[in-house]
Amino acid sequence: MRILAFLSLLALVLPEAGTASLPKEDRKRREEQLPREGDSYAALPVGNNVLNPDNYGDVIDLSNYEDLTDYGDQLLEVKVTSLAPPTRISPTESSTAPRTPSANPVMTRPITRGLLGSSANHGLPTCLVCVCLGSSVYCDDIDLEDIPPLPRATAYLYARFNRISHIRTGDFEGLTKLKRIDLSSNSISSIDNDAFRMLPALQDLILPGNQLAGLPVLPTGIEFLDVRLNRLRSSGIQPDAFRAMEKLQFLFLADNLLESIPGPFPLSLRLLHLQNNRIETMQRDTFCHPEEHKHTRKRLEDIRLDGNPINLSLFPSAYFCLPRLPTGRFT
Ligand SMILES: *[C@@H]1O[C@H](CO)[C@@H](O)[C@H](O)[C@H]1NC(C)=O
């Protein structure tokens, strides 16, 4: 009986081991697909499907993993009957079936789900499913659907390449040490307005490759904000969203659906990337104060407006305070 129990445990563990080698390859491919600054508009269509995690499975070459998976199947045959009844598989889960192409999608998914569930329900350490190193928590590429409960001391959170779709008000509650949140390449379409507001230490908020149409209230200490490759519309950004952010230096808003330039901006700003949006016009005072003819924005050296239907020659009095002209069409 003990041997049977051991075998069934082995059968539970091995398919996980088989898939555990997948993410590395998976991640490499994903990183190859991640856009770089300067990529052309054609390569980065808005609402970019390339970054949609649901599609990743399609491009993974599973031929290298057949042996491992078959091994798991043989073990499964030994003791399949002693396993718990199959857990319900939702449509989204079954869509990941290509990653574990054997006849046991039921085997691999609920294990992960079970661990995550228990960490959420019984307060077991998130560090069982994520890797915790010092004050950093790494939860990349583990099919998370929600932000897991985080240790109080978390300063850096990486939860890239998951399936998170919604950020809730309580998700980061009490995390006063949190400096960086990186949720690149999830499916985030909504963020509760207060979800980030009470994070006094937050400096870097990194959200490219999601489906955001708007921004929540942001803490004023943010220095680096990256919301590239989303579905941001001008109506989704509050008129004074950035004004009070007096430490903001880097603002990446490229590859969205913005119809206008979302100022005013704090004087701390050094980089403003707005390429590949739908901006057609700008105000005379978007960057410079029309009456104060001195160089008030020495720091703002990198403005990109290429890939927008705006003729920058039409606004000759808008740039006098800048150390450099914006990148874009001047004809
Ligand atoms: C852009 O504006 C300038 C200045 O008014 C004008 O001379 C030029 O023809 C415009 N270019 C286009 C492509 O509309």
mmCIF file of N, CA and C and ligand atoms in Angstrom, residues 311 313-314 329 331, ligand 1:
data_model
loop_
_atom_site.group_PDB
_atom_site.id
_atom_site.type_symbol
_atom_site.label_atom_id
_atom_site.label_comp_id
_atom_site.label_asym_id
_atom_site.label_seq_id
_atom_site.Cartn_x
_atom_site.Cartn_y
_atom_site.Cartn_z
ATOM 1 N N ASN A 311 1.458 66.842 -37.514
ATOM 2 C CA ASN A 311 2.473 67.576 -38.258
ATOM 3 C C ASN A 311 3.133 68.537 -37.278
ATOM 4 N N SER A 313 5.409 70.573 -37.532
ATOM 5 C CA SER A 313 5.747 71.909 -38.053
ATOM 6 C C SER A 313 4.653 72.932 -37.765
ATOM 7 N N LEU A 314 3.482 72.440 -37.455
ATOM 8 C CA LEU A 314 2.363 73.360 -37.228
ATOM 9 C C LEU A 314 2.427 74.042 -35.855
ATOM 10 N N ARG A 329 7.308 63.967 -37.292
ATOM 11 C CA ARG A 329 7.229 64.468 -38.653
ATOM 12 C C ARG A 329 7.203 66.003 -38.656
ATOM 13 N N THR A 331 7.250 68.383 -41.532
ATOM 14 C CA THR A 331 7.299 68.747 -42.950
ATOM 15 C C THR A 331 6.136 69.639 -43.337
HETATM 16 C C1 LIG B 1 2.981 70.581 -42.114
HETATM 17 O O1 LIG B 1 2.876 71.932 -41.720
HETATM 18 C C2 LIG B 1 3.722 72.815 -42.448
HETATM 19 C C3 LIG B 1 3.623 74.194 -41.813
HETATM 20 O O2 LIG B 1 2.314 74.668 -41.849
HETATM 21 C C4 LIG B 1 3.317 72.810 -43.919
HETATM 22 O O3 LIG B 1 4.186 73.646 -44.665
HETATM 23 C C5 LIG B 1 3.415 71.375 -44.447
HETATM 24 O O4 LIG B 1 2.961 71.326 -45.766
HETATM 25 C C6 LIG B 1 2.598 70.427 -43.575
HETATM 26 N N1 LIG B 1 2.849 69.076 -44.025
HETATM 27 C C7 LIG B 1 1.879 68.211 -44.243
HETATM 28 C C8 LIG B 1 2.302 66.870 -44.736
HETATM 29 O O5 LIG B 1 0.708 68.485 -44.084
#
